[in-house]
PDB file of C-alpha atoms in Angstrom:
ATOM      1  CA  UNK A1061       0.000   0.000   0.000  1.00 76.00           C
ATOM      2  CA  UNK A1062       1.202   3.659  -0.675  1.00 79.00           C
ATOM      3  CA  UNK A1063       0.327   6.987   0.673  1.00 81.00           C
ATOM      4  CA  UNK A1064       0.412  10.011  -0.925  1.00 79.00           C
ATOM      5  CA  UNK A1065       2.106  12.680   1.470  1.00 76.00           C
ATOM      6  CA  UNK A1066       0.370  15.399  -0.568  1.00 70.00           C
ATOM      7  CA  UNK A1067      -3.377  14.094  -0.540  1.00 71.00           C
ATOM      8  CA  UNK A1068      -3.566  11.449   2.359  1.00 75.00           C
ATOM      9  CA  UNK A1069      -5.044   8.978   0.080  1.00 82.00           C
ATOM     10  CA  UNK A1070      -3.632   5.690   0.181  1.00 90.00           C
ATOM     11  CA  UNK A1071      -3.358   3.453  -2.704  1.00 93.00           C
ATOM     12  CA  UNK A1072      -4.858  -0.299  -1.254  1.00 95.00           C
ATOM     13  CA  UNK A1073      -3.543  -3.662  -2.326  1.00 95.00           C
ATOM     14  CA  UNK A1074      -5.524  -6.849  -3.486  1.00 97.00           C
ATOM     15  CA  UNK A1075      -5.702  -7.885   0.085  1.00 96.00           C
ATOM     16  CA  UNK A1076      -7.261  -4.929   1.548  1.00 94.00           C
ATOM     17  CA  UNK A1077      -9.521  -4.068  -1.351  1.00 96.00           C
ATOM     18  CA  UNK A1078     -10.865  -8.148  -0.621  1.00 97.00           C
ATOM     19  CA  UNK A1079     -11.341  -7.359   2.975  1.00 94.00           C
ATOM     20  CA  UNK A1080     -13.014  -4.106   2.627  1.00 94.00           C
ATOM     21  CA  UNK A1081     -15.263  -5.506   0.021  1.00 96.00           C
ATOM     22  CA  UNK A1082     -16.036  -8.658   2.400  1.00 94.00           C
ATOM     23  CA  UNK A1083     -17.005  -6.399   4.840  1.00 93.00           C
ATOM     24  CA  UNK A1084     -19.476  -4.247   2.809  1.00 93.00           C
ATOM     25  CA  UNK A1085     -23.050  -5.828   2.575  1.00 88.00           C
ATOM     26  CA  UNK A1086     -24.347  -3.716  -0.084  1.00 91.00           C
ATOM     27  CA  UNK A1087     -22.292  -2.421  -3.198  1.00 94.00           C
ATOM     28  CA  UNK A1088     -23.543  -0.739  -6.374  1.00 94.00           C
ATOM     29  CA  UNK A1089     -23.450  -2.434 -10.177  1.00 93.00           C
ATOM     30  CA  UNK A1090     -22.598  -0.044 -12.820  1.00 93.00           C
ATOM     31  CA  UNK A1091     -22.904  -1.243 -16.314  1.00 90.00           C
ATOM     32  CA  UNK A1092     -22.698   0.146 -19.881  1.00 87.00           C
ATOM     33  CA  UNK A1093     -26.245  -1.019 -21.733  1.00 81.00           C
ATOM     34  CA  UNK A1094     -27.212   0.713 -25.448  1.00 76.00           C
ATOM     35  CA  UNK A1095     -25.012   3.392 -25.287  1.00 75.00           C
ATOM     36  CA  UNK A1096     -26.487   4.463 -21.115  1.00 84.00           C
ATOM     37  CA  UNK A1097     -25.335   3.589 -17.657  1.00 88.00           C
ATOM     38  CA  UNK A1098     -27.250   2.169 -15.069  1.00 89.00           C
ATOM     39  CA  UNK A1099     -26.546   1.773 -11.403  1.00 91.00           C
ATOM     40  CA  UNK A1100     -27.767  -0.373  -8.821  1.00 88.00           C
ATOM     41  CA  UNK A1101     -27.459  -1.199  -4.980  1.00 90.00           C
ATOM     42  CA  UNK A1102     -27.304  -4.324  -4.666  1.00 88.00           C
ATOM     43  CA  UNK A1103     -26.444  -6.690  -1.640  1.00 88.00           C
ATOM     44  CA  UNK A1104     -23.593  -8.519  -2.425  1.00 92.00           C
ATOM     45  CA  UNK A1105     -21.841 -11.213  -0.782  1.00 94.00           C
ATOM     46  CA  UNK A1106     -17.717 -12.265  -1.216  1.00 95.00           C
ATOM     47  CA  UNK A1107     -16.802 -15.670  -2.645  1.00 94.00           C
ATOM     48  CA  UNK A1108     -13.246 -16.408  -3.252  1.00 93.00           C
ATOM     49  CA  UNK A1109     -12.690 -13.763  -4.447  1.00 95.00           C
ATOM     50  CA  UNK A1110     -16.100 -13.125  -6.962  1.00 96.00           C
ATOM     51  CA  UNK A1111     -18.844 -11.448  -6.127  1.00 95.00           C
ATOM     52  CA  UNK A1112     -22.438 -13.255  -6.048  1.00 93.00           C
ATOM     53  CA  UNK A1113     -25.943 -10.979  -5.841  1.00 91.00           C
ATOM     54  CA  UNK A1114     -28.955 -11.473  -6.934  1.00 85.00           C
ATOM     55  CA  UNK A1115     -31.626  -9.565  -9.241  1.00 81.00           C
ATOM     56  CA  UNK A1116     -35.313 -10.140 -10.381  1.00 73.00           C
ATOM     57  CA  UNK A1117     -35.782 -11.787 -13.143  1.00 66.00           C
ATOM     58  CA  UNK A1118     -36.574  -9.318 -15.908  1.00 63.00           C
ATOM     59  CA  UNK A1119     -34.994  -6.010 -14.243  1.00 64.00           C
ATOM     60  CA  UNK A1120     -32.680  -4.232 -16.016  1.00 63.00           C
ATOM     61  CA  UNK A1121     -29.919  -5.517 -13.907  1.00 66.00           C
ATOM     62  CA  UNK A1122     -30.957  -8.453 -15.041  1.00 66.00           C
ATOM     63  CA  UNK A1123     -29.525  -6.925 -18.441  1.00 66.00           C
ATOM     64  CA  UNK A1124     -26.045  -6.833 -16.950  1.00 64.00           C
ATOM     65  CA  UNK A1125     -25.931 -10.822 -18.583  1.00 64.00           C
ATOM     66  CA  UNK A1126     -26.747  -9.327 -21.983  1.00 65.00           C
ATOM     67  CA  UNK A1127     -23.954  -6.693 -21.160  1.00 66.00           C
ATOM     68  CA  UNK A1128     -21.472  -8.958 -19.163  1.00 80.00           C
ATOM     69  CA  UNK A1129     -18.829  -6.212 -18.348  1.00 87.00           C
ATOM     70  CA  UNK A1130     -19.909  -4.333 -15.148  1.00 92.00           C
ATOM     71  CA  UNK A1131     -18.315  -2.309 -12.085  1.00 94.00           C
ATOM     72  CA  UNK A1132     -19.161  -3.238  -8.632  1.00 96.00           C
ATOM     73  CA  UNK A1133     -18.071  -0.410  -6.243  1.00 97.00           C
ATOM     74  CA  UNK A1134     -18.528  -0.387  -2.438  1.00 97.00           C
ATOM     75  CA  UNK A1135     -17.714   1.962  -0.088  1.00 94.00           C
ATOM     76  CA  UNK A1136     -17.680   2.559   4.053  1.00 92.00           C
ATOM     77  CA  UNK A1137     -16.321   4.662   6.438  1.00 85.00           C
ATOM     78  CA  UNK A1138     -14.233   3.658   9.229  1.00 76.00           C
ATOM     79  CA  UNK A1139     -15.075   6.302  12.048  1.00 72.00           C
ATOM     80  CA  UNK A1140     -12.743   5.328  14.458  1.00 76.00           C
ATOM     81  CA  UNK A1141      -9.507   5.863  12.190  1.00 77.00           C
ATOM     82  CA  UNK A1142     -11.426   8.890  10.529  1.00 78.00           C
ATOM     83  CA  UNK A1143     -10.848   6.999   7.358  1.00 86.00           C
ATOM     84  CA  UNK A1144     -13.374   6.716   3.848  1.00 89.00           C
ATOM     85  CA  UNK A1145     -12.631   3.846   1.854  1.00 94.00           C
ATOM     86  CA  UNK A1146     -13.578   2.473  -2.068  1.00 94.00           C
ATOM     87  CA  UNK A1147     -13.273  -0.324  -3.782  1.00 97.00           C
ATOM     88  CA  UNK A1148     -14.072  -1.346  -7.856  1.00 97.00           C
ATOM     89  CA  UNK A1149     -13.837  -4.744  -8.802  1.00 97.00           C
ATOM     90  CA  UNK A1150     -14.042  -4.693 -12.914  1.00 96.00           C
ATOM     91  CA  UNK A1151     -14.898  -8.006 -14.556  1.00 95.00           C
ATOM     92  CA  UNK A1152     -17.422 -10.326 -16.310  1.00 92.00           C
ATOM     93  CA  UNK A1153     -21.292 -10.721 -14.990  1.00 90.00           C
ATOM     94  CA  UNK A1154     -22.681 -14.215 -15.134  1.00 89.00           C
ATOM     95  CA  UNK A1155     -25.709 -15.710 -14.376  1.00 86.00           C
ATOM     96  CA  UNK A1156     -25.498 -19.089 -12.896  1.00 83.00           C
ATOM     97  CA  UNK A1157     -27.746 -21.414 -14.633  1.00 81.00           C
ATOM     98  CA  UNK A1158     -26.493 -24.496 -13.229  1.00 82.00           C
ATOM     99  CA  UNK A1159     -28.327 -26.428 -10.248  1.00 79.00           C
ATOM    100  CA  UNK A1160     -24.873 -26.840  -8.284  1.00 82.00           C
ATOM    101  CA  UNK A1161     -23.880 -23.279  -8.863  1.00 83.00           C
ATOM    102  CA  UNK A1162     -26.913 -21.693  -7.717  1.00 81.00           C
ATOM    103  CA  UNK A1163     -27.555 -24.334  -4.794  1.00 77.00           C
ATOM    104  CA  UNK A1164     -24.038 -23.537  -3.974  1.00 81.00           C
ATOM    105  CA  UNK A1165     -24.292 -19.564  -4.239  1.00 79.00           C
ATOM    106  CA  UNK A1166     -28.182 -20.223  -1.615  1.00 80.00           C
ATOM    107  CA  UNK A1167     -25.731 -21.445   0.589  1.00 79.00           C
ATOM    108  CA  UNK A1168     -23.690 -18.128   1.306  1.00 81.00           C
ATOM    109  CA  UNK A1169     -25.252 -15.821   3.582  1.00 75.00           C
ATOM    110  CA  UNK A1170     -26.677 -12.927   1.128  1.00 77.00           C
ATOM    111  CA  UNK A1171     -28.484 -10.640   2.417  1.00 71.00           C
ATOM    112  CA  UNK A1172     -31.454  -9.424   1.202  1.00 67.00           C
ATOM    113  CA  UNK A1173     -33.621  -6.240   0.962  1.00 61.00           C
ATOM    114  CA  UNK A1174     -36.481  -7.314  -0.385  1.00 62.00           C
ATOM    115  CA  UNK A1175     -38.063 -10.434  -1.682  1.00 59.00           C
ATOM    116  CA  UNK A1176     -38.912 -10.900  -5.094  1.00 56.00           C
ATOM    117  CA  UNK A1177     -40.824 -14.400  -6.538  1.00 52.00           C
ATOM    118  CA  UNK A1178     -38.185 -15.318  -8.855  1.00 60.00           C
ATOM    119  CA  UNK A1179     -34.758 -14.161  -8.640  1.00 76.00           C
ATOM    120  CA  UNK A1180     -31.483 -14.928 -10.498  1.00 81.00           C
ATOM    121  CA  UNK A1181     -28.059 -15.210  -9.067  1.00 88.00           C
ATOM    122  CA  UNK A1182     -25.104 -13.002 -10.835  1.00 90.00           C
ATOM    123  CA  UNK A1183     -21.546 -13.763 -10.025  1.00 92.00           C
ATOM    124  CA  UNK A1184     -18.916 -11.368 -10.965  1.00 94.00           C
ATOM    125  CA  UNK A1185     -15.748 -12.593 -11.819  1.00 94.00           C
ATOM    126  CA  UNK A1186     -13.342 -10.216 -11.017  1.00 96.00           C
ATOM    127  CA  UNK A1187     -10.679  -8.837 -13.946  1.00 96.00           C
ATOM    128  CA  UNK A1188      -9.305  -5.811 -11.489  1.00 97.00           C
ATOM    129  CA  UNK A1189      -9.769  -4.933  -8.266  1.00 98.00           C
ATOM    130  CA  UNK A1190      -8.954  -1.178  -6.805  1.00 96.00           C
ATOM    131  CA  UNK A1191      -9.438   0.774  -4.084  1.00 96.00           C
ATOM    132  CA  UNK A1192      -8.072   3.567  -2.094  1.00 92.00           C
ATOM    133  CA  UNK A1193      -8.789   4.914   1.326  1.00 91.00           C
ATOM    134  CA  UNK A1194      -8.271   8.611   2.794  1.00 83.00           C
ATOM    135  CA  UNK A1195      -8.822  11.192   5.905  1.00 78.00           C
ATOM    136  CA  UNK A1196     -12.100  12.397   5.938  1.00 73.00           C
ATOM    137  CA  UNK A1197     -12.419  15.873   5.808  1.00 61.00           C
ATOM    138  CA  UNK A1198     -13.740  16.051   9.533  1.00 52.00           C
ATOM    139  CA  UNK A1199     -11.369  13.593  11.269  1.00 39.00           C
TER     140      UNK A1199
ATOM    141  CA  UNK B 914     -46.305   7.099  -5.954  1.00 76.00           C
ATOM    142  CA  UNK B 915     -47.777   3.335  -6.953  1.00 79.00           C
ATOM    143  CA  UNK B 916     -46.706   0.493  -4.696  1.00 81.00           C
ATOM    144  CA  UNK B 917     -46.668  -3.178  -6.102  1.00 79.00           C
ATOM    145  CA  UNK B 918     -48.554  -5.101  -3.472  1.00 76.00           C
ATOM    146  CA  UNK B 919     -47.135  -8.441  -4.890  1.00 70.00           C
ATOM    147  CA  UNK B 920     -43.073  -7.063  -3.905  1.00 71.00           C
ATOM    148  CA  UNK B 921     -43.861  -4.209  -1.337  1.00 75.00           C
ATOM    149  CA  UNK B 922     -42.019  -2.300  -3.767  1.00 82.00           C
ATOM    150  CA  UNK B 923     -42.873   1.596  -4.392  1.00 90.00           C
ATOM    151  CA  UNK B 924     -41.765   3.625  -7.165  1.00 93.00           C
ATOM    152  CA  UNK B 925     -41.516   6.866  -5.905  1.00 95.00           C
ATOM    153  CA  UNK B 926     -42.577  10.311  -7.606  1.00 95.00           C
ATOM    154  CA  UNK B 927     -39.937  12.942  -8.798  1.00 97.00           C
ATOM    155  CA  UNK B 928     -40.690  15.079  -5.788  1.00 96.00           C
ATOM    156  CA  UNK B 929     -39.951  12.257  -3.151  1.00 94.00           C
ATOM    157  CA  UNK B 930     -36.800  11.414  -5.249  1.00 96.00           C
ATOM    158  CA  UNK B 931     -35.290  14.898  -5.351  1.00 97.00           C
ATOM    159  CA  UNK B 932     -36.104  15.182  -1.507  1.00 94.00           C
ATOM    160  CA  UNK B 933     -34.264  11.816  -0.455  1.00 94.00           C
ATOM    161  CA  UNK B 934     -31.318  12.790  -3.303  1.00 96.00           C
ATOM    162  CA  UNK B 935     -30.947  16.441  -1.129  1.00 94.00           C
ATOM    163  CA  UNK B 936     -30.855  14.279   2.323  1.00 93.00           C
ATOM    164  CA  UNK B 937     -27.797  12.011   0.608  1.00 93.00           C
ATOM    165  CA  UNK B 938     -24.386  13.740   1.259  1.00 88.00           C
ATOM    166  CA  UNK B 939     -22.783  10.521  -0.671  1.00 91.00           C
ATOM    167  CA  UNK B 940     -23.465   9.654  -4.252  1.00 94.00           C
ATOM    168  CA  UNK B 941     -21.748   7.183  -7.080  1.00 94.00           C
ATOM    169  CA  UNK B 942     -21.567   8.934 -10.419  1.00 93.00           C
ATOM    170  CA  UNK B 943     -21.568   5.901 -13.255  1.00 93.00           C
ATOM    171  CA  UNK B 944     -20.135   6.770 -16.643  1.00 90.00           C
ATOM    172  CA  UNK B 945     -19.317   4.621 -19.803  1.00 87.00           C
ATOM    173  CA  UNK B 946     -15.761   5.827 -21.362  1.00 81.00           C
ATOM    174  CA  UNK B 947     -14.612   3.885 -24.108  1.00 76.00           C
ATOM    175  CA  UNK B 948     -16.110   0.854 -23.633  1.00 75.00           C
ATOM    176  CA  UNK B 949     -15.982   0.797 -19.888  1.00 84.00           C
ATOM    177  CA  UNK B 950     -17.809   1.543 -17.110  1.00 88.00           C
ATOM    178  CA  UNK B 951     -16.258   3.577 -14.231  1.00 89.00           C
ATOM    179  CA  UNK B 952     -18.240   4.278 -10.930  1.00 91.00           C
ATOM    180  CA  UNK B 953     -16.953   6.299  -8.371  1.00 88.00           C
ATOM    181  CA  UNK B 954     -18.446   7.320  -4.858  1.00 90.00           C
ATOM    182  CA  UNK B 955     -18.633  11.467  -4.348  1.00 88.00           C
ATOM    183  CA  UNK B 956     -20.163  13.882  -2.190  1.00 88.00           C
ATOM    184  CA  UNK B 957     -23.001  15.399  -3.380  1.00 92.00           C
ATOM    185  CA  UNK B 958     -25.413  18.474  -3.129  1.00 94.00           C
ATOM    186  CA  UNK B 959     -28.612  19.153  -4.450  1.00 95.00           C
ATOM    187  CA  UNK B 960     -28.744  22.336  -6.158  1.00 94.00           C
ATOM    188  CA  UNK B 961     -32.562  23.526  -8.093  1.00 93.00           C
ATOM    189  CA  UNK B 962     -32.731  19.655  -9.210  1.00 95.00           C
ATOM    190  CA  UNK B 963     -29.427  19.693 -10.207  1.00 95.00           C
ATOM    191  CA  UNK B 964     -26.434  17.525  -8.595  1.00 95.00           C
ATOM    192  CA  UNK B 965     -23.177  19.616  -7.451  1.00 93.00           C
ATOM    193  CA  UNK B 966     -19.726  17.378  -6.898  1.00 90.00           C
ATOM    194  CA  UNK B 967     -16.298  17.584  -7.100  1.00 85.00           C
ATOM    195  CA  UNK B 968     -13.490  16.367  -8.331  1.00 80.00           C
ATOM    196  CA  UNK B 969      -9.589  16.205  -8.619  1.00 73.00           C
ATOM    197  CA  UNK B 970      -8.361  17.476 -11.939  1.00 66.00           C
ATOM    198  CA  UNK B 971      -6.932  15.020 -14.064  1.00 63.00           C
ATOM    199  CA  UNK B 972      -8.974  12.252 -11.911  1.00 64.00           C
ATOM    200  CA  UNK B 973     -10.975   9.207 -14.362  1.00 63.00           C
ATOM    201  CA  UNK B 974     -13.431  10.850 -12.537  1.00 66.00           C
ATOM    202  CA  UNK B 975     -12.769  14.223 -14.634  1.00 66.00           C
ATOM    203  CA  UNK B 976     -13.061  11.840 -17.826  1.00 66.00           C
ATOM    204  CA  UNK B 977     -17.193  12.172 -17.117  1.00 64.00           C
ATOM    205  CA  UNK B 978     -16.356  15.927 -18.884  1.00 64.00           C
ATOM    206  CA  UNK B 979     -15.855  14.206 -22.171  1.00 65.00           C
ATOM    207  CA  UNK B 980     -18.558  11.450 -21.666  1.00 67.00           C
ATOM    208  CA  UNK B 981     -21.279  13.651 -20.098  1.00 80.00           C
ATOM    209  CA  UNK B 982     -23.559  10.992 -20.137  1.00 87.00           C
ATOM    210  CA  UNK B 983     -23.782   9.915 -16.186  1.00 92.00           C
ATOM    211  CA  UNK B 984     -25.931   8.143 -13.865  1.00 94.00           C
ATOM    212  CA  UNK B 985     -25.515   9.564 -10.196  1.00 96.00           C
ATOM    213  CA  UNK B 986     -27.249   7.067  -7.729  1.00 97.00           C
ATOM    214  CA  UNK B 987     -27.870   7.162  -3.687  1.00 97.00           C
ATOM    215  CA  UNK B 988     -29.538   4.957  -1.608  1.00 94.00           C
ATOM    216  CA  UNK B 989     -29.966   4.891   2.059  1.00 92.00           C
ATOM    217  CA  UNK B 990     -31.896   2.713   5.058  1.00 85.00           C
ATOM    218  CA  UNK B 991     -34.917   4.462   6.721  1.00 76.00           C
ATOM    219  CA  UNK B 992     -34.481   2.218  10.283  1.00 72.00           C
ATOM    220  CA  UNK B 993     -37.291   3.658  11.519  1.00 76.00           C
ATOM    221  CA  UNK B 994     -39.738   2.926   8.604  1.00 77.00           C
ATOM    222  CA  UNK B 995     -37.751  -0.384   7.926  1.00 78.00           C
ATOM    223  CA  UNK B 996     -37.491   0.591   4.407  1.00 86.00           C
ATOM    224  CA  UNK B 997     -34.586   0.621   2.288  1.00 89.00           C
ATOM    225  CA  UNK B 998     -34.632   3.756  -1.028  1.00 93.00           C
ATOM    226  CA  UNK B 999     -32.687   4.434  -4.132  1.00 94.00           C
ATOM    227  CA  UNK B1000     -32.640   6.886  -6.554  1.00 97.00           C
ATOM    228  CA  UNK B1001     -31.103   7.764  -9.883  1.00 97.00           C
ATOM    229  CA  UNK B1002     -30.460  10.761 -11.662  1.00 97.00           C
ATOM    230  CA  UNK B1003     -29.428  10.567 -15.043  1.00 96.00           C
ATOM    231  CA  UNK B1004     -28.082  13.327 -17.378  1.00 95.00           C
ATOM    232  CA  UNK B1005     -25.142  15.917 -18.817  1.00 92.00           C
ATOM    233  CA  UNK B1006     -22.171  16.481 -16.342  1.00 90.00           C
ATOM    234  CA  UNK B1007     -21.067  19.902 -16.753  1.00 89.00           C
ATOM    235  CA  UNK B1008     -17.641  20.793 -15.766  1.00 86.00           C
ATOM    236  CA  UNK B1009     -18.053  24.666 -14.135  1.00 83.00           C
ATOM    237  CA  UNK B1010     -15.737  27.369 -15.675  1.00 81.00           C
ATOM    238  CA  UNK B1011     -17.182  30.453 -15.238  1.00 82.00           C
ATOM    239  CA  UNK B1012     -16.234  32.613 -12.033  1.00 80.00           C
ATOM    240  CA  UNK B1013     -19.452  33.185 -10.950  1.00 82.00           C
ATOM    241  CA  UNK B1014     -20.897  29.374 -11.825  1.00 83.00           C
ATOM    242  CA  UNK B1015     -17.545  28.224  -9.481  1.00 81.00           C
ATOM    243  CA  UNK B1016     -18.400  30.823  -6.504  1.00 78.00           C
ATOM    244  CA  UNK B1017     -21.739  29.788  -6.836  1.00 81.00           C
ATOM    245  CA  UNK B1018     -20.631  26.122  -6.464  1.00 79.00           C
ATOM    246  CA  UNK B1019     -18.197  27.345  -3.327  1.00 80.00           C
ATOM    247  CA  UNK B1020     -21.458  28.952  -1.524  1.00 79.00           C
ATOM    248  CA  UNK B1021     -22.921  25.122  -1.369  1.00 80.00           C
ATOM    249  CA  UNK B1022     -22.527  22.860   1.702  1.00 74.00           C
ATOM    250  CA  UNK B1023     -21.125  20.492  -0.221  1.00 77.00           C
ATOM    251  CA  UNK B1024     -19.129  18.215   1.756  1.00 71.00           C
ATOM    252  CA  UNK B1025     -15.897  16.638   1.421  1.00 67.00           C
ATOM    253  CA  UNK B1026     -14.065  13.496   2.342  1.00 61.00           C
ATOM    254  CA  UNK B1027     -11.082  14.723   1.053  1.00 62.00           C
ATOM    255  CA  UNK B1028      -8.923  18.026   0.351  1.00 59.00           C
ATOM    256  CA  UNK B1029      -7.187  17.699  -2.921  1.00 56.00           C
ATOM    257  CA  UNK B1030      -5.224  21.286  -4.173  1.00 52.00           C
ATOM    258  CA  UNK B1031      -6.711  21.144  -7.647  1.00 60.00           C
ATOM    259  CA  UNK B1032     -10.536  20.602  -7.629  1.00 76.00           C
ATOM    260  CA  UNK B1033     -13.131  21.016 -10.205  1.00 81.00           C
ATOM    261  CA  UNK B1034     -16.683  21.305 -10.064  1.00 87.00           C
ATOM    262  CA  UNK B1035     -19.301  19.248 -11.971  1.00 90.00           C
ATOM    263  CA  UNK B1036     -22.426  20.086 -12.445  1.00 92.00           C
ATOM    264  CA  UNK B1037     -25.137  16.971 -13.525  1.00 94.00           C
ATOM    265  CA  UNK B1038     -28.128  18.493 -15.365  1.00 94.00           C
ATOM    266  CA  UNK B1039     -30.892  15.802 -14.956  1.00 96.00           C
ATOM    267  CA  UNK B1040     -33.018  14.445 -17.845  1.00 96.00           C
ATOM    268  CA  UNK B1041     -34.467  11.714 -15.686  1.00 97.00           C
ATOM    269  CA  UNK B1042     -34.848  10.786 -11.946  1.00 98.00           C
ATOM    270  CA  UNK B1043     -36.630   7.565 -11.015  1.00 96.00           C
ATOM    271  CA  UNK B1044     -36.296   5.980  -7.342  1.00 96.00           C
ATOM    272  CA  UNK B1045     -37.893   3.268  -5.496  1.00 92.00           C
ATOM    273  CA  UNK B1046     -38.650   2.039  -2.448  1.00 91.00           C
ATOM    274  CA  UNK B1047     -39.010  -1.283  -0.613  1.00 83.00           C
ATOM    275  CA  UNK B1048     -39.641  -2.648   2.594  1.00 78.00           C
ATOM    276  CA  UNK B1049     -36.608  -4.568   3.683  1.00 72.00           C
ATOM    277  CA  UNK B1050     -36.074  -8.190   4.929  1.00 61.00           C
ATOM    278  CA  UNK B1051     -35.162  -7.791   8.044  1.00 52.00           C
ATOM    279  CA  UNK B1052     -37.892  -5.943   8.928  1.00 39.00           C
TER     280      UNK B1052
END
């Protein structure tokens, strides 16, 4: 990790930018469809080192398959170190169609906020993962 | 504002939207450059149904300036009311370069989580707002 003397902002490595992101229950999908961007919350959940959420069937998240290249960013602050962090993770959206796959992904503990009658699982597999944190303004 | 009785979901009017937007001090702006999709968090003010943010100069952030096409979404948990919102604006990013748009910008409470010596101000001129809400699962 590296720290700019100038800005406070420090650069994050795989590692951290994993445990941040495992840490954050919601995150946000950002994804190029037709020329537009849409972006989502989502609740997400961390599996070595992918990301799994789920979307109704028929939303236009559920167009992130059709467009398999998406962002998922999540962010948090940590008050007691006065510290805002981010993290991207850049890769390929896929919707698990499989019986194993998406008994396996019912088996990690993803949150929900709402409940929908049908919903698909998405897993991203990740291409790049960034992040950075800084001093808040106020610390 | 029409709620689905089937999901519990409620799509909310452009009034509640801009009024839950102004209560957000954190945003993501989404934007699609060259094939990509880059989402970053920011802090935000509402300004006459336009969004107000900043960013560093030379920042992929600053990129939205040549693809003015964004999405700026915030979402937040009402504990209280047990119910989780999100909105989206979408629209033109505008990078300010007028003196008097800039102080104008500069008399805004807009936050910061960080102090960078070169910041620009970006102005989102909204074609569309849409935002929903839903009760959440744990409530």
């Amino acid at each position: 990790m590296t720290t700019d003397p100038r800005t406070g902002m420090t650069v994050l490595d795989e590692d951290a930018c994993w445990s941040l992101l495992g840490s954050a229950s919601i995150a946000r999908v950002a994804v190029a469809i037709a020329g537009d961007v849409e972006v989502f919350p989502v609740n997400i959940v961390v599996d070595e080192r992918t990301v799994v959420f789920r979307t109704g069937e028929g939303t236009k998240l559920a167009a992130s398959v059709i467009a398999p290249r998406v962002a998922v960013e999540a962010d948090g602050v940590d008050p007691a170190r006065g510290r805002a962090w981010s993290v991207v993770v850049k890769g390929r959206a896929e919707r698990l169609e499989r019986f194993t796959d998406i008994y396996r992904a019912e088996d990690l503990a993803l949150p929900s906020w709402t409940e929908h009658p049908k919903q698909w699982f998405v897993r991203v597999y990740c291409d790049q993962i960034t992040g950075r944190s800084f001093q808040t303004a106020s610390a």
